[in-house]
Amino acid sequence: MSVAGDAFALLRGDVQADRVVPRTGQAARLSVLTSAAMAFLAVFAMALSMASGRLADRWSSALAQSSTIRISAPAAELEAQTWAVLTVLEQTPGIDSARAITEEEQRALLTPWFGPELPVEDLPVPRLIEIVETPEGYDADGLRQRLAAEAPGAVLDDHTRWRRPLVEAAGRLRLLGWISLGLIAVATGAMVTLAAQAALSANEQVIRVLRLVGARDAYIARAFVRRFTLRTLTGAAAGTAAGMVGIALLPRADAAASFLTGLGYSGLAWLWPLMIPPLAALVAFAATRIAAFRTLRALQ
Amino acid sequence: MIAMQDAAYGYGSEPLLSGLTLELAPGSFYFLTGPSGAGKTTFLKLCYAELLPTSGRVSLLGQDAGSIGRDEVADLRARIGVVHQDCQFLDHLPTEENISLPLTVTGRATPAHQNDLAELVAWVGLSARARALPPELSGGERQRAALARAVIMDPEIILADEPTGNVDWEMSLRLLQLLVELNRMGKTVLIATHDLALIRAAKSQVQARVLRIKDGNVAIAGADL
Ligand SMILES: Nc1ncnc2c1ncn2[C@@H]1O[C@H](COP(=O)(O)OP(=O)(O)OP(=O)(O)O)[C@@H](O)[C@H]1O
Ligand SMILES: [Mg+2]
């Protein structure tokens, strides 16, 4: 019988076929429990991949389009150099807008570190100019050379130096998340295969009787495949539900902990973990089917 | 039906049965006899493709047993009913579900069959024990349940291996009666037994032919039986 036919017969449900193989209480409970645990882990691995993916995207796109110029100069020259820099920036292709950070903004930036009483105007704090680039970007080396000539106190900080390893780390983390998901799928397949093989050899006598009364291999295999697929589906559904509840109950990571960017799912992303139970069932279906036909071929 | 041409079978290097050449006539009633260990069960296993001949040819209902696939073997089992020496039940299913197992595994169990099943269970006198599990049955009840299961698919051939193996004489006659009735319905019956009294009892009811296993060969027994 075809794979599709088997899958259909599985969905339609064959209560009689289910009864011909005796139930084994403990093995059943263990395989439900293991698939629940695997699904629970999968929910977190998936959340990790998606969160680090978001992190990588945010750092590489949002930060890529903004950079800063820092001007350190004696107070008397500061104003003039600022104008010089802004003029240079106006003439530079690839720059969308540029503006000097005001004293109030600068104070707001420094308050968390030095307290509200800080007399910013009296400190030799560098002047900051924020640049937003166009999607095409600008030529950083060219801009540096021009700045060196026009405003010697200006330093371009295009963030790439520290951004690149972070983006790379986040990308790596995402990859690790996907690898974990793959490993979880493989482990589930291996676990189901072992459980199915154990069930098949424990029921050798049952299989012999079924054959004597005229059962085809496809029928016998289906009785086992159906049972293990449904068990895995049940366990994975419970594990996924538990994992999703766990993630929903995580404290909201707002501005303060934006590094974590919230490990949770948001919006439609909640649909992703819902794919775990059907995928687990698919893995179990394939693993049991292969194990069953291999064992049945080997018997006799 | 069942035909053999120079078929042989051995579990080890030594052949247990050899030079088997015979053909069962449709609608006949056969006994297969011989001392314990002579190979009666082995011969029957060749007749339902549980064993394949180590040499020669066994043809079952027109198909060469040695060259058919597993699915064809499964389908043959629906047309050859077998009462196994050790019955072979699924101990976790009630007796009536064991009896209808051939229908179940071939997807032919329909609600309409429930009546036929009840009738068959009554025919072998097990109505009161239909819900009992096989291990709860007596030897004679097990043999009758096995017979009911062997005929539920309405097979053309019925092979019975020591159907009266562990039952008293009265029950033996009753089982024989059931097999004779099946033969009168036109089915070919082959009973392996070492009970010569049973064979003599049958001869008054039915035209029975006796095959005897001797020195690894099967031959029509002479008038001494
Ligand atoms: N699976 C097996 N492996 C090896 N030897 C076997 C096997 N089955 C049967 N034998 C041997 O083959 C011989 C014939 O066995 P078989 O069961 O066919 O005898 P039988 O005539 O049915 O005997 P009984 O009247 O006791 O049932 C015996 O010597 C037995 O020990
Ligand atoms: Mg025997």
XYZ file of C-alpha atoms and ligand atoms in Angstrom:
557
model
C 0.000 0.000 0.000
C 1.184 3.502 -0.741
C 2.469 5.935 1.862
C -0.410 8.283 1.125
C -2.870 5.423 1.495
C -1.359 4.552 4.837
C -1.509 8.132 6.021
C -5.140 8.281 4.957
C -6.035 5.033 6.702
C -4.305 6.452 9.759
C -6.428 9.561 9.779
C -9.631 7.675 9.077
C -8.902 5.566 12.096
C -9.180 1.818 12.220
C -10.284 0.859 15.684
C -10.203 -2.860 14.869
C -6.637 -2.686 13.591
C -5.733 -0.854 16.748
C -7.018 -3.674 18.931
C -5.131 -6.537 17.308
C -1.867 -5.427 18.901
C -2.025 -5.576 22.698
C -1.544 -2.337 24.607
C 1.631 -1.934 26.570
C 1.037 0.525 29.383
C 4.527 1.562 30.385
C 6.107 1.772 26.949
C 3.176 3.893 25.805
C 3.500 6.303 28.709
C 7.252 6.601 28.209
C 7.009 7.412 24.536
C 4.304 10.013 25.170
C 6.475 11.537 27.887
C 9.589 11.618 25.695
C 7.805 13.242 22.796
C 6.334 15.812 25.177
C 9.830 16.623 26.472
C 11.211 16.860 22.941
C 8.420 19.191 21.843
C 8.967 21.355 24.926
C 12.667 21.704 24.027
C 11.766 22.379 20.413
C 9.557 25.314 21.420
C 12.527 26.916 23.180
C 15.012 26.132 20.444
C 12.631 27.700 17.956
C 12.163 30.777 20.180
C 15.938 31.088 20.471
C 16.434 30.928 16.713
C 13.734 33.433 16.049
C 14.903 35.861 18.756
C 18.518 35.754 17.621
C 17.321 36.154 14.072
C 15.455 39.288 15.065
C 18.530 40.506 16.944
C 20.782 39.953 13.944
C 18.346 41.700 11.640
C 17.925 44.632 13.984
C 21.624 45.149 14.515
C 22.530 44.793 10.914
C 19.754 46.875 9.392
C 18.771 49.505 11.950
C 22.304 50.229 13.098
C 23.730 49.993 9.632
C 21.873 53.079 8.626
C 22.929 55.317 11.469
C 26.397 56.372 12.488
C 27.833 59.244 14.534
C 30.583 61.807 14.200
C 32.283 62.874 17.396
C 33.956 66.284 17.471
C 36.498 66.914 20.205
C 37.939 70.379 20.054
C 38.609 73.335 22.294
C 35.395 75.176 23.094
C 36.297 78.090 20.895
C 36.622 75.929 17.747
C 33.798 73.563 18.469
C 31.098 75.596 16.804
C 33.139 76.231 13.676
C 34.141 72.589 13.297
C 30.530 71.499 13.759
C 29.504 73.741 10.868
C 32.347 72.461 8.774
C 31.343 68.866 9.391
C 27.677 69.520 8.617
C 28.683 71.216 5.393
C 30.857 68.295 4.394
C 28.017 65.899 5.171
C 25.580 67.888 3.050
C 27.865 67.394 0.085
C 28.472 63.714 0.686
C 26.389 61.340 -1.437
C 24.614 58.550 0.404
C 23.738 60.614 3.452
C 20.071 61.099 4.061
C 20.248 63.541 6.960
C 22.628 64.772 9.625
C 22.061 66.828 12.707
C 23.936 67.885 15.803
C 22.689 66.403 19.046
C 21.344 69.221 21.211
C 22.535 69.940 24.740
C 19.293 68.609 26.205
C 19.617 65.325 24.339
C 23.212 65.063 25.389
C 22.222 65.671 28.985
C 19.547 62.959 28.691
C 22.128 60.565 27.353
C 24.533 61.277 30.202
C 22.072 61.468 33.088
C 21.937 57.712 33.662
C 25.697 57.732 34.199
C 26.363 61.023 36.042
C 23.064 62.053 37.576
C 20.740 64.963 36.751
C 22.848 67.740 38.318
C 25.511 67.551 35.646
C 26.602 70.908 34.171
C 27.088 69.534 30.675
C 27.937 72.944 29.201
C 31.018 73.230 31.442
C 32.408 69.814 30.613
C 34.738 69.017 27.723
C 32.090 66.711 26.322
C 32.517 66.033 22.602
C 29.820 67.251 20.269
C 27.897 64.433 18.553
C 26.445 64.512 15.069
C 23.993 61.822 14.135
C 23.981 60.624 10.544
C 21.199 58.690 8.870
C 22.362 57.198 5.622
C 20.368 56.286 2.563
C 19.874 52.615 1.822
C 22.769 52.780 -0.641
C 25.109 53.996 2.102
C 28.135 56.299 1.827
C 31.831 55.807 1.351
C 33.189 55.835 4.921
C 36.859 56.058 3.955
C 36.275 59.000 1.623
C 34.280 60.807 4.289
C 37.074 60.226 6.852
C 39.628 61.799 4.553
C 37.521 64.855 3.906
C 36.772 65.256 7.611
C 40.464 65.066 8.439
C 41.069 67.950 6.105
C 38.099 70.148 7.048
C 37.588 69.391 10.743
C 40.581 67.760 12.396
C 38.719 67.172 15.668
C 36.015 65.047 14.004
C 35.998 61.272 14.240
C 33.575 59.126 12.249
C 32.202 56.225 14.186
C 30.270 54.034 11.777
C 29.556 51.336 14.378
C 30.748 48.569 12.077
C 33.716 47.818 14.258
C 31.653 46.545 17.175
C 28.536 45.723 15.231
C 29.996 43.107 12.937
C 30.935 40.542 15.629
C 27.576 41.031 17.343
C 25.667 40.439 14.133
C 27.867 37.450 13.504
C 27.243 36.095 17.018
C 23.504 36.551 16.656
C 23.593 34.817 13.282
C 25.571 31.960 14.783
C 23.071 31.718 17.632
C 20.239 31.480 15.147
C 22.061 28.710 13.302
C 22.617 26.858 16.588
C 18.896 27.175 17.287
C 18.023 25.588 13.950
C 20.633 22.869 14.446
C 19.083 22.149 17.857
C 15.681 21.817 16.209
C 17.154 19.422 13.677
C 18.797 17.375 16.412
C 15.554 17.253 18.357
C 13.802 15.910 15.249
C 16.523 13.299 14.732
C 16.425 12.292 18.412
C 12.643 11.974 18.247
C 12.940 9.790 15.167
C 15.559 7.615 16.875
C 13.494 7.330 20.033
C 10.369 6.345 18.130
C 12.348 3.854 16.052
C 13.726 2.175 19.172
C 10.320 2.106 20.844
C 8.685 0.722 17.705
C 11.355 -1.938 17.305
C 10.922 -2.956 20.934
C 7.153 -3.151 20.447
C 7.547 -5.180 17.251
C 9.856 -7.731 18.803
C 7.758 -7.937 21.969
C 4.817 -8.782 19.720
C 6.496 -11.345 17.514
C 3.926 -13.980 18.474
C 1.067 -11.582 17.692
C 2.609 -10.859 14.303
C 2.916 -14.601 13.647
C -0.770 -15.157 14.425
C -1.809 -12.186 12.278
C 0.129 -13.630 9.373
C -1.371 -17.077 9.860
C -4.864 -15.641 9.524
C -3.984 -13.786 6.329
C -2.821 -10.303 7.359
C -0.607 -8.543 4.849
C 2.529 -6.756 6.048
C 0.966 -3.376 5.299
C -1.891 -4.152 7.679
C 0.410 -5.253 10.494
C 2.715 -2.268 9.991
C -0.254 0.082 10.055
C -1.365 -1.147 13.460
C 2.018 -0.147 14.895
C 2.491 3.014 12.848
C -0.896 4.330 13.818
C -0.279 3.742 17.484
C 3.150 5.394 17.576
C 2.103 8.325 15.420
C -0.882 9.100 17.623
C 1.214 8.734 20.777
C 3.860 11.091 19.479
C 1.231 13.549 18.348
C -0.399 13.534 21.788
C 2.897 13.912 23.631
C 4.173 16.623 21.303
C 0.919 18.567 21.570
C 1.143 18.540 25.362
C 4.850 19.468 25.330
C 4.297 22.270 22.831
C 1.401 23.667 24.854
C 3.525 23.613 28.009
C 6.457 25.281 26.232
C 4.236 27.991 24.755
C 2.681 28.703 28.147
C 6.190 28.915 29.611
C 7.240 31.433 26.991
C 4.049 33.459 27.290
C 4.707 33.762 31.024
C 8.263 35.115 30.531
C 8.585 38.638 31.957
C 8.243 41.252 29.199
C 11.710 42.372 28.204
C 11.243 46.048 27.431
C 13.747 48.786 26.774
C 15.844 47.917 29.809
C 16.672 44.412 28.678
C 16.463 44.968 24.952
C 19.518 42.781 24.589
C 17.257 39.772 25.052
C 14.778 41.368 22.633
C 12.205 39.248 24.366
C 12.795 35.544 23.876
C 9.077 35.240 23.239
C 7.082 34.959 20.057
C 5.085 37.915 18.865
C 2.021 38.183 16.689
C 1.841 35.622 13.918
C 5.094 34.033 15.085
C 2.970 32.185 17.634
C 1.814 30.035 14.720
C 5.309 28.612 14.249
C 5.459 26.432 17.385
C 2.038 25.052 16.429
C 3.816 23.252 13.605
C 5.837 21.197 16.099
C 3.171 18.534 16.921
C 2.316 17.735 13.277
C 6.002 17.670 12.370
C 6.708 15.339 15.304
C 3.844 13.097 14.166
C 5.305 13.079 10.657
C 8.715 12.058 12.017
C 7.089 9.293 14.089
C 5.045 8.102 11.103
C 8.113 7.802 8.900
C 10.314 6.265 11.607
C 7.750 3.628 12.640
C 6.889 2.761 9.082
C 10.508 2.159 8.156
C 11.139 0.182 11.364
C 7.973 -1.873 10.914
C 8.613 -2.883 7.316
C 12.252 -3.647 8.078
C 11.304 -5.853 11.044
C 8.507 -7.579 9.136
C 10.860 -8.378 6.282
C 13.368 -9.815 8.723
C 10.799 -11.976 10.512
C 10.783 -15.332 8.742
C -6.060 -27.554 -5.059
C -2.826 -28.695 -3.434
C -0.276 -30.494 -5.559
C 3.359 -31.491 -4.972
C 5.992 -32.604 -7.434
C 9.017 -34.286 -5.925
C 8.902 -31.808 -3.065
C 11.280 -32.159 -0.118
C 11.728 -30.392 3.172
C 14.347 -30.615 5.920
C 14.985 -28.434 8.971
C 18.707 -29.164 8.877
C 20.865 -30.734 6.217
C 18.979 -34.043 6.409
C 15.628 -33.981 4.576
C 12.688 -34.860 6.836
C 10.273 -35.312 3.959
C 11.319 -36.054 0.410
C 10.002 -37.235 -2.917
C 6.520 -35.912 -2.188
C 4.421 -36.244 -5.315
C 0.692 -36.060 -4.861
C -2.406 -34.083 -5.664
C -5.393 -33.591 -3.382
C -8.704 -34.133 -5.144
C -11.199 -31.294 -4.680
C -14.025 -32.071 -2.277
C -12.295 -35.116 -0.790
C -11.802 -36.005 2.848
C -8.241 -36.967 3.815
C -6.508 -38.169 6.917
C -2.767 -37.777 7.316
C -1.267 -40.149 9.815
C 2.089 -41.261 11.085
C 3.938 -41.517 14.375
C 4.801 -38.435 16.415
C 7.726 -36.633 14.867
C 7.104 -38.147 11.442
C 6.454 -34.729 9.899
C 2.660 -34.312 9.820
C 2.782 -30.694 11.001
C 5.683 -30.031 8.644
C 3.663 -31.422 5.731
C 0.702 -29.188 6.597
C 2.986 -26.151 6.826
C 4.066 -26.868 3.256
C 0.367 -26.859 2.358
C -0.240 -23.316 3.596
C 3.136 -21.814 2.604
C 4.356 -21.428 6.165
C 7.331 -23.461 4.942
C 8.642 -23.578 1.401
C 10.013 -26.826 -0.076
C 13.804 -27.068 -0.010
C 13.516 -28.727 -3.414
C 10.756 -29.696 -5.800
C 7.512 -27.844 -6.305
C 4.450 -27.155 -4.162
C 1.481 -25.658 -5.916
C -1.320 -24.139 -3.837
C -4.589 -23.299 -5.578
C -2.717 -23.069 -8.847
C 0.113 -20.872 -7.576
C 3.702 -22.009 -7.136
C 4.369 -21.525 -3.402
C 8.060 -20.922 -4.017
C 7.626 -18.000 -6.354
C 4.789 -15.942 -4.877
C 5.266 -12.800 -2.783
C 4.296 -12.227 0.832
C 1.038 -10.523 -0.074
C -0.021 -13.477 -2.236
C 0.789 -15.820 0.661
C -1.412 -13.672 2.891
C -4.217 -13.875 0.340
C -3.824 -17.673 0.058
C -4.382 -17.972 3.799
C -7.865 -16.582 3.311
C -8.638 -19.473 0.942
C -6.995 -22.228 2.980
C -8.433 -22.512 6.490
C -6.050 -23.974 9.074
C -6.657 -25.408 12.536
C -3.197 -25.233 14.079
C -1.931 -27.880 16.454
C -1.361 -25.200 19.112
C -4.383 -23.120 18.025
C -2.489 -19.778 17.768
C -4.838 -17.219 19.283
C -4.338 -13.609 20.284
C -4.697 -14.002 24.026
C -5.764 -10.404 24.641
C -8.834 -10.587 22.394
C -12.130 -12.315 23.318
C -12.752 -15.661 21.616
C -15.303 -14.296 19.145
C -12.876 -11.589 18.016
C -10.247 -14.272 17.514
C -12.729 -16.221 15.428
C -13.434 -13.170 13.253
C -9.755 -12.170 13.059
C -9.347 -13.336 9.424
C -12.194 -10.972 8.458
C -10.686 -8.148 10.515
C -7.196 -8.313 9.053
C -8.464 -8.461 5.493
C -10.753 -5.495 6.043
C -13.887 -7.566 5.461
C -15.356 -7.270 8.960
C -18.639 -5.472 8.437
C -21.585 -5.145 10.826
C -23.451 -7.528 8.494
C -20.995 -10.237 9.472
C -22.039 -10.054 13.123
C -24.983 -12.379 12.469
C -22.859 -14.877 10.544
C -20.330 -14.759 13.356
C -22.959 -15.472 16.009
C -24.252 -18.360 13.884
C -20.781 -19.799 13.470
C -20.047 -19.458 17.194
C -23.287 -21.288 17.905
C -22.420 -23.991 15.336
C -19.260 -24.867 17.297
C -21.217 -24.573 20.565
C -19.336 -21.622 22.002
C -22.125 -19.041 22.329
C -21.800 -18.960 26.099
C -18.022 -18.569 25.921
C -17.834 -15.991 23.126
C -16.558 -13.189 25.358
C -14.036 -15.335 27.231
C -10.338 -14.857 26.525
C -8.598 -17.840 24.861
C -6.522 -18.732 27.943
C -9.803 -19.153 29.847
C -11.057 -21.844 27.440
C -10.790 -25.600 27.905
C -8.814 -27.691 25.400
C -11.937 -28.741 23.518
C -13.302 -25.202 23.472
C -10.012 -23.939 22.053
C -10.104 -26.595 19.309
C -13.662 -25.638 18.388
C -12.793 -21.929 18.363
C -9.818 -22.711 16.113
C -12.105 -24.644 13.771
C -14.561 -21.762 13.658
C -11.753 -19.359 12.795
C -10.497 -21.722 10.084
C -13.833 -21.678 8.277
C -14.964 -18.072 8.738
C -13.508 -16.997 5.387
C -15.421 -19.796 3.648
C -12.180 -21.418 2.442
C -11.920 -24.037 -0.281
C -9.575 -26.216 1.766
C -9.498 -26.950 5.495
C -6.310 -28.285 7.066
C -6.649 -29.499 10.663
C -3.586 -30.440 12.700
C -4.510 -32.828 15.520
C -7.902 -31.174 15.997
C -8.731 -33.789 18.605
C -5.335 -33.635 20.250
C -6.306 -32.970 23.827
C -10.017 -33.651 24.078
C -12.030 -36.667 25.237
C -13.559 -39.168 22.854
C -16.994 -37.604 22.860
C -15.560 -34.198 21.956
C -13.381 -35.840 19.304
C -16.478 -37.258 17.641
C -18.181 -33.901 17.828
C -15.252 -32.150 16.135
C -15.118 -34.890 13.521
C -18.842 -34.338 12.945
C -18.208 -30.627 12.267
C -15.440 -31.454 9.789
C -17.630 -34.003 8.017
C -20.375 -31.369 7.706
C -17.855 -28.989 6.116
C -16.831 -31.702 3.669
C -20.480 -32.234 2.734
C -20.618 -28.513 1.895
C -17.994 -29.297 -0.737
C -14.805 -28.337 1.050
C -11.625 -30.360 0.796
C -10.627 -31.507 4.288
C -7.249 -32.805 5.453
C -6.892 -33.918 9.065
C -3.523 -34.812 10.543
C -3.906 -37.235 13.411
C -2.283 -40.265 14.977
C -5.633 -41.368 16.429
C -6.539 -44.484 14.420
C -9.831 -44.847 16.277
C -10.878 -41.461 14.937
C -10.084 -42.572 11.405
C -12.161 -45.707 11.853
C -15.034 -43.653 13.281
C -14.911 -41.365 10.260
C -15.030 -44.211 7.762
C -18.636 -44.952 8.688
C -19.667 -41.383 7.852
C -17.572 -40.299 4.937
C -15.474 -41.643 2.090
C -12.097 -40.899 3.681
C -8.681 -41.475 2.129
C -5.748 -42.049 4.416
C -2.248 -40.756 3.706
C 0.546 -42.170 5.792
C 3.963 -40.688 6.364
C 6.541 -43.417 6.309
C 10.299 -43.050 5.911
C 9.933 -39.426 4.955
C 7.420 -40.099 2.239
C 3.658 -39.759 2.014
C 1.718 -42.665 0.558
C -1.886 -43.796 0.376
C -2.332 -46.228 3.240
C -3.314 -49.804 2.504
C -6.303 -51.760 3.646
C -4.855 -52.283 7.123
C -6.473 -49.017 8.170
N 11.328 -25.562 13.672
C 11.952 -26.753 13.731
N 13.289 -26.802 13.714
C 13.943 -27.987 13.757
N 13.326 -29.158 13.797
C 11.979 -29.171 13.794
C 11.240 -27.969 13.761
N 9.920 -28.282 13.771
C 9.848 -29.633 13.809
N 11.087 -30.168 13.826
C 11.394 -31.579 13.844
O 10.881 -32.183 12.674
C 10.289 -33.436 12.971
C 8.861 -33.460 12.506
O 8.095 -32.519 13.258
P 6.546 -32.353 13.052
O 6.085 -31.303 13.990
O 6.269 -32.161 11.639
O 6.021 -33.772 13.506
P 4.546 -34.309 13.694
O 4.383 -35.498 12.832
O 3.576 -33.200 13.516
O 4.564 -34.772 15.207
P 3.382 -34.725 16.302
O 2.492 -35.870 16.012
O 4.093 -34.916 17.583
O 2.722 -33.408 16.178
C 10.448 -33.636 14.448
O 11.548 -34.492 14.667
C 10.712 -32.277 14.997
O 11.550 -32.350 16.112
Mg 2.358 -32.128 14.714
